[in-house]
Amino acid sequence: MKTSADPVRDYLSAVERESSALPADRRQELLADLAEHIEVTRTERPDAAIGEVLAELGDPRTIAATALAEAENGAAGAPARGGAGAPARRGKVHPLVPLLMLTLSLPFTMIFSIGPDAAFDPGPVFGFLFRVTGAVLLCTSVHWTAVQKTTGVLLTVIVPTTVIVTWNLISGWAAGEVPALLGNLGSLALMVGTAVWLWRARRA
């Protein structure tokens, strides 16, 4: 591969050339998946050299050959499986799963909560586990861009959690039932709205 000021573009161009036998839509899907993986990897590992990131993906000819073999076998999975195992693993989780976990985290907290005076309050535990798992699945999914993932985590995890904790601290955990219910319903509406937006904005 010749040296260029833009090694990512050269890499994707090489994959496009090698996979010219693929249908146009399948080839574009392959390039989009590779570009997404490169973007995510560079975000997660900003100190990594671009050459190292591209080397981890694999040789363009190998990736193209794997994609062609999958197409011939009628495979419906992500085309980058041959050279980039990470995106393929991430794509196995249905996009509805993280959205449901993030949305249900607050109802689970409300339903199973006993109160701050209890020795063990399962409500916050269930809510925390659902929220963290949903956020992890969202951030490692191939169905959204990095910006969409960041916005989703901000609106479904950071903002609701900050509002609830701040309200409880200010009120000394002694807020009336009606104000507390209204606050929870407002947070839930924000989370549901964000989940709906993410669902509509997802990539197939």
GROMACS .gro file of C-alpha atoms in nm:
model
  204
    1MET     CA    1   0.000   0.000   0.000
    2LYS     CA    2   0.150   0.334  -0.099
    3THR     CA    3   0.224   0.595   0.159
    4SER     CA    4  -0.034   0.873   0.183
    5ALA     CA    5  -0.132   1.162   0.403
    6ASP     CA    6  -0.458   0.979   0.465
    7PRO     CA    7  -0.386   0.611   0.538
    8VAL     CA    8  -0.748   0.545   0.639
    9ARG     CA    9  -0.877   0.661   0.303
   10ASP     CA   10  -0.613   0.451   0.125
   11TYR     CA   11  -0.703   0.149   0.335
   12LEU     CA   12  -1.074   0.179   0.262
   13SER     CA   13  -1.000   0.239  -0.106
   14ALA     CA   14  -0.794  -0.079  -0.113
   15VAL     CA   15  -1.078  -0.275   0.045
   16GLU     CA   16  -1.320  -0.124  -0.207
   17ARG     CA   17  -1.098  -0.228  -0.497
   18GLU     CA   18  -1.047  -0.580  -0.364
   19SER     CA   19  -1.420  -0.625  -0.299
   20SER     CA   20  -1.535  -0.495  -0.639
   21ALA     CA   21  -1.707  -0.830  -0.703
   22LEU     CA   22  -1.948  -0.766  -0.418
   23PRO     CA   23  -2.287  -0.607  -0.484
   24ALA     CA   24  -2.270  -0.229  -0.443
   25ASP     CA   25  -2.487  -0.221  -0.129
   26ARG     CA   26  -2.289  -0.502   0.034
   27ARG     CA   27  -1.962  -0.328  -0.050
   28GLN     CA   28  -2.081   0.000   0.098
   29GLU     CA   29  -2.193  -0.184   0.412
   30LEU     CA   30  -1.848  -0.336   0.441
   31LEU     CA   31  -1.678   0.003   0.408
   32ALA     CA   32  -1.919   0.164   0.656
   33ASP     CA   33  -1.852  -0.108   0.915
   34LEU     CA   34  -1.476  -0.072   0.876
   35ALA     CA   35  -1.495   0.307   0.900
   36GLU     CA   36  -1.710   0.277   1.213
   37HIS     CA   37  -1.465   0.035   1.372
   38ILE     CA   38  -1.171   0.264   1.294
   39GLU     CA   39  -1.356   0.564   1.441
   40VAL     CA   40  -1.450   0.379   1.759
   41THR     CA   41  -1.100   0.235   1.805
   42ARG     CA   42  -0.935   0.574   1.760
   43THR     CA   43  -1.177   0.725   2.012
   44GLU     CA   44  -1.113   0.450   2.267
   45ARG     CA   45  -0.736   0.445   2.206
   46PRO     CA   46  -0.630   0.796   2.103
   47ASP     CA   47  -0.262   0.717   2.157
   48ALA     CA   48  -0.263   0.421   1.917
   49ALA     CA   49  -0.092   0.478   1.582
   50ILE     CA   50  -0.327   0.463   1.285
   51GLY     CA   51  -0.104   0.200   1.128
   52GLU     CA   52  -0.155  -0.021   1.432
   53VAL     CA   53  -0.532   0.022   1.414
   54LEU     CA   54  -0.538  -0.069   1.045
   55ALA     CA   55  -0.309  -0.366   1.101
   56GLU     CA   56  -0.550  -0.502   1.363
   57LEU     CA   57  -0.831  -0.488   1.108
   58GLY     CA   58  -0.637  -0.709   0.870
   59ASP     CA   59  -0.519  -0.706   0.512
   60PRO     CA   60  -0.773  -0.551   0.270
   61ARG     CA   61  -0.746  -0.852   0.039
   62THR     CA   62  -0.825  -1.091   0.325
   63ILE     CA   63  -1.122  -0.883   0.438
   64ALA     CA   64  -1.257  -0.868   0.084
   65ALA     CA   65  -1.210  -1.241   0.033
   66THR     CA   66  -1.394  -1.317   0.356
   67ALA     CA   67  -1.679  -1.084   0.261
   68LEU     CA   68  -1.706  -1.248  -0.081
   69ALA     CA   69  -1.712  -1.594   0.076
   70GLU     CA   70  -1.988  -1.488   0.316
   71ALA     CA   71  -2.187  -1.338   0.031
   72GLU     CA   72  -2.157  -1.660  -0.170
   73ASN     CA   73  -2.270  -1.863   0.132
   74GLY     CA   74  -2.567  -1.634   0.187
   75ALA     CA   75  -2.428  -1.502   0.515
   76ALA     CA   76  -2.619  -1.208   0.657
   77GLY     CA   77  -2.362  -1.111   0.921
   78ALA     CA   78  -2.128  -0.816   0.935
   79PRO     CA   79  -1.873  -0.829   0.651
   80ALA     CA   80  -1.579  -0.731   0.869
   81ARG     CA   81  -1.581  -1.061   1.060
   82GLY     CA   82  -1.281  -1.197   0.877
   83GLY     CA   83  -1.049  -0.910   0.965
   84ALA     CA   84  -1.218  -0.719   1.245
   85GLY     CA   85  -1.367  -0.947   1.506
   86ALA     CA   86  -1.475  -0.667   1.739
   87PRO     CA   87  -1.748  -0.519   1.517
   88ALA     CA   88  -1.889  -0.863   1.443
   89ARG     CA   89  -1.923  -0.945   1.811
   90ARG     CA   90  -2.085  -0.610   1.884
   91GLY     CA   91  -2.338  -0.658   1.607
   92LYS     CA   92  -2.477  -0.974   1.766
   93VAL     CA   93  -2.677  -0.774   2.022
   94HIS     CA   94  -3.014  -0.656   1.892
   95PRO     CA   95  -3.036  -0.274   1.905
   96LEU     CA   96  -3.358  -0.296   2.107
   97VAL     CA   97  -3.179  -0.464   2.401
   98PRO     CA   98  -2.972  -0.167   2.527
   99LEU     CA   99  -3.264   0.071   2.471
  100LEU     CA  100  -3.498  -0.144   2.680
  101MET     CA  101  -3.242  -0.187   2.958
  102LEU     CA  102  -3.179   0.187   2.977
  103THR     CA  103  -3.551   0.270   2.972
  104LEU     CA  104  -3.649   0.003   3.227
  105SER     CA  105  -3.374   0.094   3.474
  106LEU     CA  106  -3.583   0.370   3.632
  107PRO     CA  107  -3.911   0.171   3.657
  108PHE     CA  108  -3.719  -0.115   3.819
  109THR     CA  109  -3.568   0.128   4.069
  110MET     CA  110  -3.915   0.265   4.154
  111ILE     CA  111  -4.092  -0.073   4.171
  112PHE     CA  112  -3.839  -0.258   4.384
  113SER     CA  113  -3.726   0.032   4.602
  114ILE     CA  114  -3.787  -0.011   4.975
  115GLY     CA  115  -3.643   0.314   5.102
  116PRO     CA  116  -3.317   0.469   5.222
  117ASP     CA  117  -3.365   0.336   5.575
  118ALA     CA  118  -3.368  -0.030   5.468
  119ALA     CA  119  -3.062  -0.245   5.531
  120PHE     CA  120  -3.069  -0.351   5.167
  121ASP     CA  121  -3.270  -0.169   4.902
  122PRO     CA  122  -3.290  -0.382   4.583
  123GLY     CA  123  -3.448  -0.106   4.374
  124PRO     CA  124  -3.136   0.107   4.319
  125VAL     CA  125  -2.929  -0.209   4.268
  126PHE     CA  126  -3.156  -0.335   3.989
  127GLY     CA  127  -3.170   0.011   3.835
  128PHE     CA  128  -2.792   0.053   3.850
  129LEU     CA  129  -2.727  -0.288   3.690
  130PHE     CA  130  -2.978  -0.224   3.411
  131ARG     CA  131  -2.840   0.125   3.350
  132VAL     CA  132  -2.474   0.021   3.338
  133THR     CA  133  -2.541  -0.286   3.121
  134GLY     CA  134  -2.757  -0.086   2.883
  135ALA     CA  135  -2.494   0.188   2.853
  136VAL     CA  136  -2.218  -0.065   2.782
  137LEU     CA  137  -2.426  -0.241   2.515
  138LEU     CA  138  -2.516   0.093   2.359
  139CYS     CA  139  -2.155   0.212   2.347
  140THR     CA  140  -2.030  -0.114   2.193
  141SER     CA  141  -2.306  -0.142   1.934
  142VAL     CA  142  -2.247  -0.094   1.560
  143HIS     CA  143  -2.596   0.049   1.509
  144TRP     CA  144  -2.512   0.405   1.612
  145THR     CA  145  -2.239   0.661   1.555
  146ALA     CA  146  -2.009   0.777   1.833
  147VAL     CA  147  -2.201   1.104   1.865
  148GLN     CA  148  -2.535   0.923   1.893
  149LYS     CA  149  -2.394   0.688   2.156
  150THR     CA  150  -2.255   0.976   2.362
  151THR     CA  151  -2.584   1.164   2.340
  152GLY     CA  152  -2.779   0.851   2.433
  153VAL     CA  153  -2.569   0.782   2.744
  154LEU     CA  154  -2.586   1.148   2.844
  155LEU     CA  155  -2.967   1.168   2.823
  156THR     CA  156  -3.054   0.822   2.957
  157VAL     CA  157  -2.788   0.781   3.227
  158ILE     CA  158  -2.598   1.095   3.322
  159VAL     CA  159  -2.877   1.354   3.325
  160PRO     CA  160  -3.148   1.141   3.500
  161THR     CA  161  -2.902   1.010   3.759
  162THR     CA  162  -2.767   1.359   3.831
  163VAL     CA  163  -3.117   1.505   3.864
  164ILE     CA  164  -3.241   1.227   4.096
  165VAL     CA  165  -2.933   1.229   4.320
  166THR     CA  166  -2.929   1.609   4.340
  167TRP     CA  167  -3.299   1.620   4.426
  168ASN     CA  168  -3.260   1.357   4.697
  169LEU     CA  169  -2.963   1.537   4.850
  170ILE     CA  170  -3.142   1.871   4.851
  171SER     CA  171  -3.460   1.726   4.999
  172GLY     CA  172  -3.271   1.507   5.245
  173TRP     CA  173  -3.442   1.196   5.104
  174ALA     CA  174  -3.765   1.332   5.247
  175ALA     CA  175  -3.940   1.464   4.937
  176GLY     CA  176  -4.315   1.423   4.921
  177GLU     CA  177  -4.461   1.144   4.714
  178VAL     CA  178  -4.612   1.373   4.452
  179PRO     CA  179  -4.296   1.580   4.378
  180ALA     CA  180  -4.085   1.263   4.375
  181LEU     CA  181  -4.328   1.091   4.139
  182LEU     CA  182  -4.336   1.389   3.905
  183GLY     CA  183  -3.957   1.402   3.900
  184ASN     CA  184  -3.932   1.032   3.823
  185LEU     CA  185  -4.194   1.059   3.550
  186GLY     CA  186  -4.007   1.351   3.395
  187SER     CA  187  -3.683   1.152   3.395
  188LEU     CA  188  -3.863   0.852   3.251
  189ALA     CA  189  -4.012   1.065   2.972
  190LEU     CA  190  -3.663   1.189   2.884
  191MET     CA  191  -3.526   0.834   2.877
  192VAL     CA  192  -3.815   0.702   2.667
  193GLY     CA  193  -3.787   0.992   2.423
  194THR     CA  194  -3.414   0.934   2.386
  195ALA     CA  195  -3.467   0.560   2.332
  196VAL     CA  196  -3.725   0.631   2.060
  197TRP     CA  197  -3.484   0.872   1.891
  198LEU     CA  198  -3.201   0.618   1.904
  199TRP     CA  199  -3.427   0.347   1.765
  200ARG     CA  200  -3.524   0.564   1.469
  201ALA     CA  201  -3.166   0.680   1.412
  202ARG     CA  202  -3.014   0.330   1.423
  203ARG     CA  203  -2.829   0.182   1.131
  204ALA     CA  204  -2.960  -0.147   0.996
   0.00000   0.00000   0.00000
